[in-house]
PDB file of C-alpha atoms in Angstrom:
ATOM      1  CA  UNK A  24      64.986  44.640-122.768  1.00 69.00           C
ATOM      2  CA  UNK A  25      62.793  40.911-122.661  1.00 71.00           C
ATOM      3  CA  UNK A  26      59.459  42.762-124.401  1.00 92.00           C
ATOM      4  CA  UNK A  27      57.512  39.378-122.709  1.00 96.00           C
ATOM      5  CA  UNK A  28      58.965  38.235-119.238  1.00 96.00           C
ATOM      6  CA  UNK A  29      57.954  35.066-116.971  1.00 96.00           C
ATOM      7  CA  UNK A  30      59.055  34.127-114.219  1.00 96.00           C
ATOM      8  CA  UNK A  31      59.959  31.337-113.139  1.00 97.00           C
ATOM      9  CA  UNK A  32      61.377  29.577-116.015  1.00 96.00           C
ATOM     10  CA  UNK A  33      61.462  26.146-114.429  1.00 97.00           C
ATOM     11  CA  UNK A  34      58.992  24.960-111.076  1.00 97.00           C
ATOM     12  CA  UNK A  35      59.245  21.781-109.724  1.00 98.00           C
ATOM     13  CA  UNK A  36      56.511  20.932-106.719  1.00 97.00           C
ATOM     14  CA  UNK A  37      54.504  18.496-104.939  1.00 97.00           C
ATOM     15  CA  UNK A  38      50.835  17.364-105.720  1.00 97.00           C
ATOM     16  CA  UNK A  39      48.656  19.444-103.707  1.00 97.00           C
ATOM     17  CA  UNK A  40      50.681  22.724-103.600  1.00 98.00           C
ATOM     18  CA  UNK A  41      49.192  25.797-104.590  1.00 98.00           C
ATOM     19  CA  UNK A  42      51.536  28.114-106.769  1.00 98.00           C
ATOM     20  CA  UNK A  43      52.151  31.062-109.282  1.00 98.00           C
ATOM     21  CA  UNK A  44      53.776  32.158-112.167  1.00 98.00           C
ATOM     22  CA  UNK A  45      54.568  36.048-113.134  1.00 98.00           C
ATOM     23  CA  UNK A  46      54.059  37.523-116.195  1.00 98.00           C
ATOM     24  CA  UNK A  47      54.926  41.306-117.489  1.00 97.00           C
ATOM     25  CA  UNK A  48      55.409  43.105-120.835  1.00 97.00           C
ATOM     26  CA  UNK A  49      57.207  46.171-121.689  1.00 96.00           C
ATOM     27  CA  UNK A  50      55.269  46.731-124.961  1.00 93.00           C
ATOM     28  CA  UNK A  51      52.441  48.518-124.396  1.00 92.00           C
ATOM     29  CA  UNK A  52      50.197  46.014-125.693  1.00 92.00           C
ATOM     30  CA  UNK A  53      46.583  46.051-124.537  1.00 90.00           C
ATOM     31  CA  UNK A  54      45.618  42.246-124.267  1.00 91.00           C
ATOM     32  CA  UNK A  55      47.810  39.353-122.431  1.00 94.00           C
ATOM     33  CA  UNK A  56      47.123  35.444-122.572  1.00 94.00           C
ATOM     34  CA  UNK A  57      47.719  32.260-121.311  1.00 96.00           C
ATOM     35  CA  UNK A  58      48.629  29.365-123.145  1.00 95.00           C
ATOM     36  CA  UNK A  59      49.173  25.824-121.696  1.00 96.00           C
ATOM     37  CA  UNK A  60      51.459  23.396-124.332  1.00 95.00           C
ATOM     38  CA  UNK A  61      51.706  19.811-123.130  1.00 92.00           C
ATOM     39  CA  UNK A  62      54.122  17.237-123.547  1.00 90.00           C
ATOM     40  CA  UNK A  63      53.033  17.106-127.417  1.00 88.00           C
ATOM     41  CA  UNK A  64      53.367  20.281-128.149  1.00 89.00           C
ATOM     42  CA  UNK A  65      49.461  21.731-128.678  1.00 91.00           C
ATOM     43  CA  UNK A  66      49.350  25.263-127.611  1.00 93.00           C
ATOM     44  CA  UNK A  67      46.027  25.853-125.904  1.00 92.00           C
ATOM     45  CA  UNK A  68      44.496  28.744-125.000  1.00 92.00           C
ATOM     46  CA  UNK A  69      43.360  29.482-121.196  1.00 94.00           C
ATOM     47  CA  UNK A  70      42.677  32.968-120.713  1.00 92.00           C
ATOM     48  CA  UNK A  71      43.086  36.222-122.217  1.00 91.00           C
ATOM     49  CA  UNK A  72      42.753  40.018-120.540  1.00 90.00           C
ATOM     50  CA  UNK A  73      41.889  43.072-122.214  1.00 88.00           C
ATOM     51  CA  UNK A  74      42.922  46.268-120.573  1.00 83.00           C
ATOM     52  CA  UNK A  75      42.884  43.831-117.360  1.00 81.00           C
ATOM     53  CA  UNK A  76      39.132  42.849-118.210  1.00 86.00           C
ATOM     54  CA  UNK A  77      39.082  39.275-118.636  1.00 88.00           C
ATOM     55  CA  UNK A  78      38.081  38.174-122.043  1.00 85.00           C
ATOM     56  CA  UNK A  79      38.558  34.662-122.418  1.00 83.00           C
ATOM     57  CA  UNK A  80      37.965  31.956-119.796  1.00 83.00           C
ATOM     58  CA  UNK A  81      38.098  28.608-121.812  1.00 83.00           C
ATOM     59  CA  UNK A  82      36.919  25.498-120.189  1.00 80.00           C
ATOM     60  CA  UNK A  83      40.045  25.318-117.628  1.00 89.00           C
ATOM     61  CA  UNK A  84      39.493  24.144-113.752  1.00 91.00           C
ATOM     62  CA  UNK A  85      39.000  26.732-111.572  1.00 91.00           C
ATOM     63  CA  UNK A  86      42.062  25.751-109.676  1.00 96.00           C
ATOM     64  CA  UNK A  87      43.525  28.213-112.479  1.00 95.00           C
ATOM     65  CA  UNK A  88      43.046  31.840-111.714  1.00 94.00           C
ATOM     66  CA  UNK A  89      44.301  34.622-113.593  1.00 94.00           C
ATOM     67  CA  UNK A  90      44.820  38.078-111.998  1.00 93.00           C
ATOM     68  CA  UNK A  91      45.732  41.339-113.750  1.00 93.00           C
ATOM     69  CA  UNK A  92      46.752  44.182-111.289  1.00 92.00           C
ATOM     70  CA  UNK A  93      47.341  46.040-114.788  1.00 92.00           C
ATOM     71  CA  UNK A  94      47.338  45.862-118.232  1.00 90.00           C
ATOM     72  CA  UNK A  95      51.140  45.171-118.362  1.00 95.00           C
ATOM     73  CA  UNK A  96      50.721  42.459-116.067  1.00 96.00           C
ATOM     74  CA  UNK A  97      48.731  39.041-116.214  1.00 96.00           C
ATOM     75  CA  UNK A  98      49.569  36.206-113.454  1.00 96.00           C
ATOM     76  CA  UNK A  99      48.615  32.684-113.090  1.00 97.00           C
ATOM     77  CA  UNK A 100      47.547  31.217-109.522  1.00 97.00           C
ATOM     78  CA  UNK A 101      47.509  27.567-109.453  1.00 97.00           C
ATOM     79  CA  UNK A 102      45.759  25.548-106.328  1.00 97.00           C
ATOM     80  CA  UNK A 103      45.875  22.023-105.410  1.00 97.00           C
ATOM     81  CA  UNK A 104      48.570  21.160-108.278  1.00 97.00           C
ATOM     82  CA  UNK A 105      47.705  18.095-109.893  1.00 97.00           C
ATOM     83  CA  UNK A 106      49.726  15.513-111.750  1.00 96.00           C
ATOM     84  CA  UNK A 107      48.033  16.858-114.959  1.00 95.00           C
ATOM     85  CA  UNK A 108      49.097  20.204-114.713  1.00 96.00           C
ATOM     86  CA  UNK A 109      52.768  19.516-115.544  1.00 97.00           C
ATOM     87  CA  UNK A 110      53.605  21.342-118.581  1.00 96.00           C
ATOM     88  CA  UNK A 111      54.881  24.405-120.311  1.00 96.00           C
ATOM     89  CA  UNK A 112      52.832  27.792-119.648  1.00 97.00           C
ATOM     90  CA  UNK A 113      53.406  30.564-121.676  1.00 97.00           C
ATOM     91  CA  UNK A 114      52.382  33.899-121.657  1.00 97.00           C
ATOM     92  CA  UNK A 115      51.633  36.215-124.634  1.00 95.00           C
ATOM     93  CA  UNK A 116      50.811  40.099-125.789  1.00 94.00           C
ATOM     94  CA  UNK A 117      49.547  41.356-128.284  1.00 91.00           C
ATOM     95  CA  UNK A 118      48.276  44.857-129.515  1.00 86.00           C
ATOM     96  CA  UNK A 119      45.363  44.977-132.248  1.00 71.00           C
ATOM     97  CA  UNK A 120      45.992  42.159-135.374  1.00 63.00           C
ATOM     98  CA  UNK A 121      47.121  41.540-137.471  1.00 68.00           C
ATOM     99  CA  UNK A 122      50.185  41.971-135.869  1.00 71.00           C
ATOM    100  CA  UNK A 123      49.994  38.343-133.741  1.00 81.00           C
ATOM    101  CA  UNK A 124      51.405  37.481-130.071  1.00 90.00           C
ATOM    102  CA  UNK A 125      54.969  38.117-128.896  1.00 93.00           C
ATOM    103  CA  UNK A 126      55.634  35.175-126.361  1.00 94.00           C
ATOM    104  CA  UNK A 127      57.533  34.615-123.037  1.00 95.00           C
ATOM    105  CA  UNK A 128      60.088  32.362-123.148  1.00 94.00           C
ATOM    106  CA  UNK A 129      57.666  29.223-120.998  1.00 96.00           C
ATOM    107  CA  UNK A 130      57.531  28.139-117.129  1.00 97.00           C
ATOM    108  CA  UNK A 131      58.251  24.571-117.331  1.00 97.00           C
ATOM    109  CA  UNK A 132      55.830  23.411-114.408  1.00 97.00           C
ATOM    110  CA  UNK A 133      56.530  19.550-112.904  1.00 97.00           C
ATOM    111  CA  UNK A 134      54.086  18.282-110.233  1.00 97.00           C
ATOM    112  CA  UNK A 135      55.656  15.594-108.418  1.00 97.00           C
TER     113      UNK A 135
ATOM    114  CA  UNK B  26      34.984  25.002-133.549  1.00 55.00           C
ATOM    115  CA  UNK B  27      38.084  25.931-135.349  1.00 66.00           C
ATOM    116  CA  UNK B  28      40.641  23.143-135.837  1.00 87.00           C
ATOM    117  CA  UNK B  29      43.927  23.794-137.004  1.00 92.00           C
ATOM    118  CA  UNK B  30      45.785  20.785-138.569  1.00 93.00           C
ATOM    119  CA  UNK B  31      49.601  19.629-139.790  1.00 94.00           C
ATOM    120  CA  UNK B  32      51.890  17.095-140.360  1.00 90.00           C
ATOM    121  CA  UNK B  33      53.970  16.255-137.178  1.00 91.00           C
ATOM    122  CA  UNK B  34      57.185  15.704-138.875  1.00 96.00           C
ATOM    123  CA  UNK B  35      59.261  17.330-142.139  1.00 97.00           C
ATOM    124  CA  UNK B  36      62.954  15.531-142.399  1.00 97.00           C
ATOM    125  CA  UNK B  37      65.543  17.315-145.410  1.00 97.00           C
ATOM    126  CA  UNK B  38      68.672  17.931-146.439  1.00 97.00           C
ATOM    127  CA  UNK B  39      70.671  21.069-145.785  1.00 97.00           C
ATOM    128  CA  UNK B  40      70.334  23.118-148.923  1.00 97.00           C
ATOM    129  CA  UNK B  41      67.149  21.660-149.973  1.00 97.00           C
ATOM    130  CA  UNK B  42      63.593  23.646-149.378  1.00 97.00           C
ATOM    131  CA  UNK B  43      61.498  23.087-147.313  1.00 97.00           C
ATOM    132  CA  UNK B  44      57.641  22.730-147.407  1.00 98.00           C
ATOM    133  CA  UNK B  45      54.965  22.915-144.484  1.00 98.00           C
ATOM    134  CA  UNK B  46      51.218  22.409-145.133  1.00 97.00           C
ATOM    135  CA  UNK B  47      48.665  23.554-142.501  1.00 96.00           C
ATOM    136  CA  UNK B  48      44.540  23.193-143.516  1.00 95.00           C
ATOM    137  CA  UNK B  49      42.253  25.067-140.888  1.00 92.00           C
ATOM    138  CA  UNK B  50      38.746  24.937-140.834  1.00 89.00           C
ATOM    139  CA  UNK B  51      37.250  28.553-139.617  1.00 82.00           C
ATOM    140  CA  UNK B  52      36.284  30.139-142.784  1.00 78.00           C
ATOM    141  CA  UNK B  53      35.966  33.884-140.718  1.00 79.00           C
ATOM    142  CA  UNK B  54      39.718  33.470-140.315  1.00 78.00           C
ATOM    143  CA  UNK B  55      41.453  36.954-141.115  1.00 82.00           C
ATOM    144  CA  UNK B  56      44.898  36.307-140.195  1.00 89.00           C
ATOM    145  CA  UNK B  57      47.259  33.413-140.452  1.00 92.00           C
ATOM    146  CA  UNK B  58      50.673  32.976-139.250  1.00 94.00           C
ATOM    147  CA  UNK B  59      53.621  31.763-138.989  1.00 96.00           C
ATOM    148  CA  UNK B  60      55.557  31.137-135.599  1.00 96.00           C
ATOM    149  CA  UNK B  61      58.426  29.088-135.206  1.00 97.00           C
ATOM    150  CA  UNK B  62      59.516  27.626-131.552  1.00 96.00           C
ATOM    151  CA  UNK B  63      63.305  26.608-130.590  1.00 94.00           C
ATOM    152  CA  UNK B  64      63.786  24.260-127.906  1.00 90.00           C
ATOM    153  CA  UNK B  65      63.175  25.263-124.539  1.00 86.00           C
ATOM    154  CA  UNK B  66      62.235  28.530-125.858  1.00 89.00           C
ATOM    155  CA  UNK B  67      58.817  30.412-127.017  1.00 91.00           C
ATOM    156  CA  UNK B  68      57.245  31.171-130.128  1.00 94.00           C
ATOM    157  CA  UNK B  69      58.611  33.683-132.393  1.00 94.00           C
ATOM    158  CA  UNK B  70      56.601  35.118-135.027  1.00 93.00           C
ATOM    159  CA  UNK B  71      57.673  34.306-138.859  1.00 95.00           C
ATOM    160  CA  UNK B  72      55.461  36.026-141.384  1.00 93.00           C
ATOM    161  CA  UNK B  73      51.916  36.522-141.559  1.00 91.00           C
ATOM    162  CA  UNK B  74      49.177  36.639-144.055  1.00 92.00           C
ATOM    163  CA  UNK B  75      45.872  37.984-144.947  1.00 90.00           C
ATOM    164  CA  UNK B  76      43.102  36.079-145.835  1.00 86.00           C
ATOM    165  CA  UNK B  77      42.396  38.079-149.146  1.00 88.00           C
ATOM    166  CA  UNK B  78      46.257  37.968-150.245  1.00 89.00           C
ATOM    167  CA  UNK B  79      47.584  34.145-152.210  1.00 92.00           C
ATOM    168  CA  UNK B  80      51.041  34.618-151.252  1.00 95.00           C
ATOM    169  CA  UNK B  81      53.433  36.637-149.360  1.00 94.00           C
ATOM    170  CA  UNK B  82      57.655  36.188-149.783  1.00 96.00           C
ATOM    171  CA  UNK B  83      60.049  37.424-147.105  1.00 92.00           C
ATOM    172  CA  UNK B  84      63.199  36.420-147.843  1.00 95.00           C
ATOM    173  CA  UNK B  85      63.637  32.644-147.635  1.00 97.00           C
ATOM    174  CA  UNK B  86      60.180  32.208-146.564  1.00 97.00           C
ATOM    175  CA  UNK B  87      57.171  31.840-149.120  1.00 97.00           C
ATOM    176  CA  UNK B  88      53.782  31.823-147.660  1.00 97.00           C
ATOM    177  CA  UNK B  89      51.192  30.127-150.603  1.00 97.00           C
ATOM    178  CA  UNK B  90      47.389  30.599-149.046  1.00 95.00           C
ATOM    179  CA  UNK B  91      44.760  28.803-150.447  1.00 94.00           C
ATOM    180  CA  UNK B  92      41.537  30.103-149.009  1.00 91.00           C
ATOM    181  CA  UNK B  93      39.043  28.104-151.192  1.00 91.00           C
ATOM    182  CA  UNK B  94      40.546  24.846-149.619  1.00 92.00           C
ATOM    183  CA  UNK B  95      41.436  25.921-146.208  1.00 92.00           C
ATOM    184  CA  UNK B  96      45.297  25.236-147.320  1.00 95.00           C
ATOM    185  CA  UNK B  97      48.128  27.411-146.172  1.00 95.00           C
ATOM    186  CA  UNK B  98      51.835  26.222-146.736  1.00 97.00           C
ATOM    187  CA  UNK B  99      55.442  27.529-145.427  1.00 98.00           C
ATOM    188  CA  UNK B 100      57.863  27.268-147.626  1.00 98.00           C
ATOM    189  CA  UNK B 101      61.697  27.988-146.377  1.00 98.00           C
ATOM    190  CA  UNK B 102      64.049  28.169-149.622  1.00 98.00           C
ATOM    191  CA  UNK B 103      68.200  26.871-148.952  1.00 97.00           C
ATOM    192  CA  UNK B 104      67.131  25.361-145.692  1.00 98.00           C
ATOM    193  CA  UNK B 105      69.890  25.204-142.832  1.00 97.00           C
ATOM    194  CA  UNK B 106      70.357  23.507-139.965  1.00 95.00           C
ATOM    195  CA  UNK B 107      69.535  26.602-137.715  1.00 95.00           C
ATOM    196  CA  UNK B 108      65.858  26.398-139.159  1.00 97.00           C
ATOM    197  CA  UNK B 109      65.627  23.165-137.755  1.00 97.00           C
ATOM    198  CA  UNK B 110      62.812  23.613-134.828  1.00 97.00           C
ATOM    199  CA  UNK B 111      58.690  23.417-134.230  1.00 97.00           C
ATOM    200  CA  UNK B 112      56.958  25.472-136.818  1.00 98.00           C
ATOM    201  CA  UNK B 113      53.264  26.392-135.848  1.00 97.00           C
ATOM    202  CA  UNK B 114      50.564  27.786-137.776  1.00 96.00           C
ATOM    203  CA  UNK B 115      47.952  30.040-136.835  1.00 93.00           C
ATOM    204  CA  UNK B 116      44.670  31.452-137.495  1.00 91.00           C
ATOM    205  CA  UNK B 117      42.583  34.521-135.981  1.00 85.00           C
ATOM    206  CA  UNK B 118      40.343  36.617-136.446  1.00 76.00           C
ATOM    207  CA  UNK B 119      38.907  40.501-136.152  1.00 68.00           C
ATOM    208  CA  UNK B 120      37.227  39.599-132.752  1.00 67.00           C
ATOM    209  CA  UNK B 121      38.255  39.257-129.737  1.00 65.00           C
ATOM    210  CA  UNK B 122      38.485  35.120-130.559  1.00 74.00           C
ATOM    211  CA  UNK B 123      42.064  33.800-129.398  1.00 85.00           C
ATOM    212  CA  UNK B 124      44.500  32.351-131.850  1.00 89.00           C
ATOM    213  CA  UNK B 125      44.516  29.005-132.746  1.00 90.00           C
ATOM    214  CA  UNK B 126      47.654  26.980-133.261  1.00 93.00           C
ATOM    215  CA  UNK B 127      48.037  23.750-134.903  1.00 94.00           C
ATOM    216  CA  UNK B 128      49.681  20.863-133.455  1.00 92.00           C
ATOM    217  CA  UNK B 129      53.702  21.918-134.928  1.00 95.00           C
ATOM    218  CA  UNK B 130      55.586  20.580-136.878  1.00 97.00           C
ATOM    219  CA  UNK B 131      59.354  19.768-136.272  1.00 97.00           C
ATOM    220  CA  UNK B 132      61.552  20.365-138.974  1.00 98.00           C
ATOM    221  CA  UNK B 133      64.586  18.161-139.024  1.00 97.00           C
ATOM    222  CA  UNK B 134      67.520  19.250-141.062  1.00 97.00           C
ATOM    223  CA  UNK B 135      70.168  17.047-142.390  1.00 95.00           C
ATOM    224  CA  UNK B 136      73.605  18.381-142.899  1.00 91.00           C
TER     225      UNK B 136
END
């Protein structure tokens, strides 16, 4: 019954690779994020999707694309993996405020 | 921008409370929370508070808002080791604006 699911949980890949990471909620909620959280713990945000309309694009490369198929769904596509993007990405819901996010439990990524 | 600002670290005893401070600079900030993260697993929310309210209790947890100075402060009564973890605040707004988390703070409990 996970309300916020990712998958995977861990990745571990070579510079250069081009990957993705899965996100899905069973909550009905109407807008889904991305946050990145590096290796001292700041939370930042990448994206958000409303109703899969894309909402918020902050200043990320645009090796990052989201996707949204639907609004219970919200993906992360990753090309040419760099050394820098090794960190924990997390995905979030959340329905109008002031209710505040329900997370995923993180995708450890590791570029080797 | 809005910045979002606390102390890294918070050491006590078992038993003893405990006290985090967050200041935040956004003054259209409606919301402010509370999350707490585990290791090597997300954020779950705490509490929450509205900018027009001064305080909010929930059991062990006391949430003091001062909205004249920015200043928002967690406060866990009879801490215990399982509260040891990352505590994050928050802020947001009405719009369609993103939260914005402060840089944690890990909680350390003694036994």
């Amino acid at each position: 019954d996970t309300a916020v699911s990712q998958t995977p949980k861990y990745l571990v890949t070579q510079m250069g690779n081009d990957k993705s990471i899965k996100c899905e909620q069973n909550l009905g909620h109407d807008t889904m994020y991305w946050y990145k959280q590096d290796s001292k713990k700041f939370l930042k945000i990448m994206f958000s999707y409303n109703n899969k309309e894309l909402i918020i694009n902050e200043t990320v490369p645009n090796r990052f694309s989201p996707k949204s198929p639907d609004k219970a769904h919200l993906n992360l596509h990753i090309n040419s993996l760099e050394l820098g993007d090794s960190a924990v990405y997390f995905c979030a819901s959340s329905q109008d405020s002031p209710y505040g996010y329900t997370f995923g439990s993180g995708t450890r990524l590791t570029v080797v | 921008g809005e910045d979002v600002e606390q102390s890294l670290f918070l050491s006590v005893r078992e038993g003893d409370s405990s006290v985090i401070n967050c200041t935040y600079t956004d003054s259209s900030s409606t919301y402010l929370y509370w999350y707490k993260q585990e290791p090597g697993a997300g954020l779950q929310l705490l509490t929450y508070i509205f900018s027009n309210m001064d305080m909010k209790q929930d059991q062990r947890l006391t949430v003091l808002l001062n909205k004249k100075d920015k200043h928002l402060s967690l406060r866990i009564a009879d801490t215990q080791t399982g509260d040891s973890a990352i505590y994050f605040c928050a802020e947001g707004d009405t719009g369609r604006r993103a939260l914005t988390f402060g840089s944690g703070t890990r909680l350390q409990v003694q036994p």
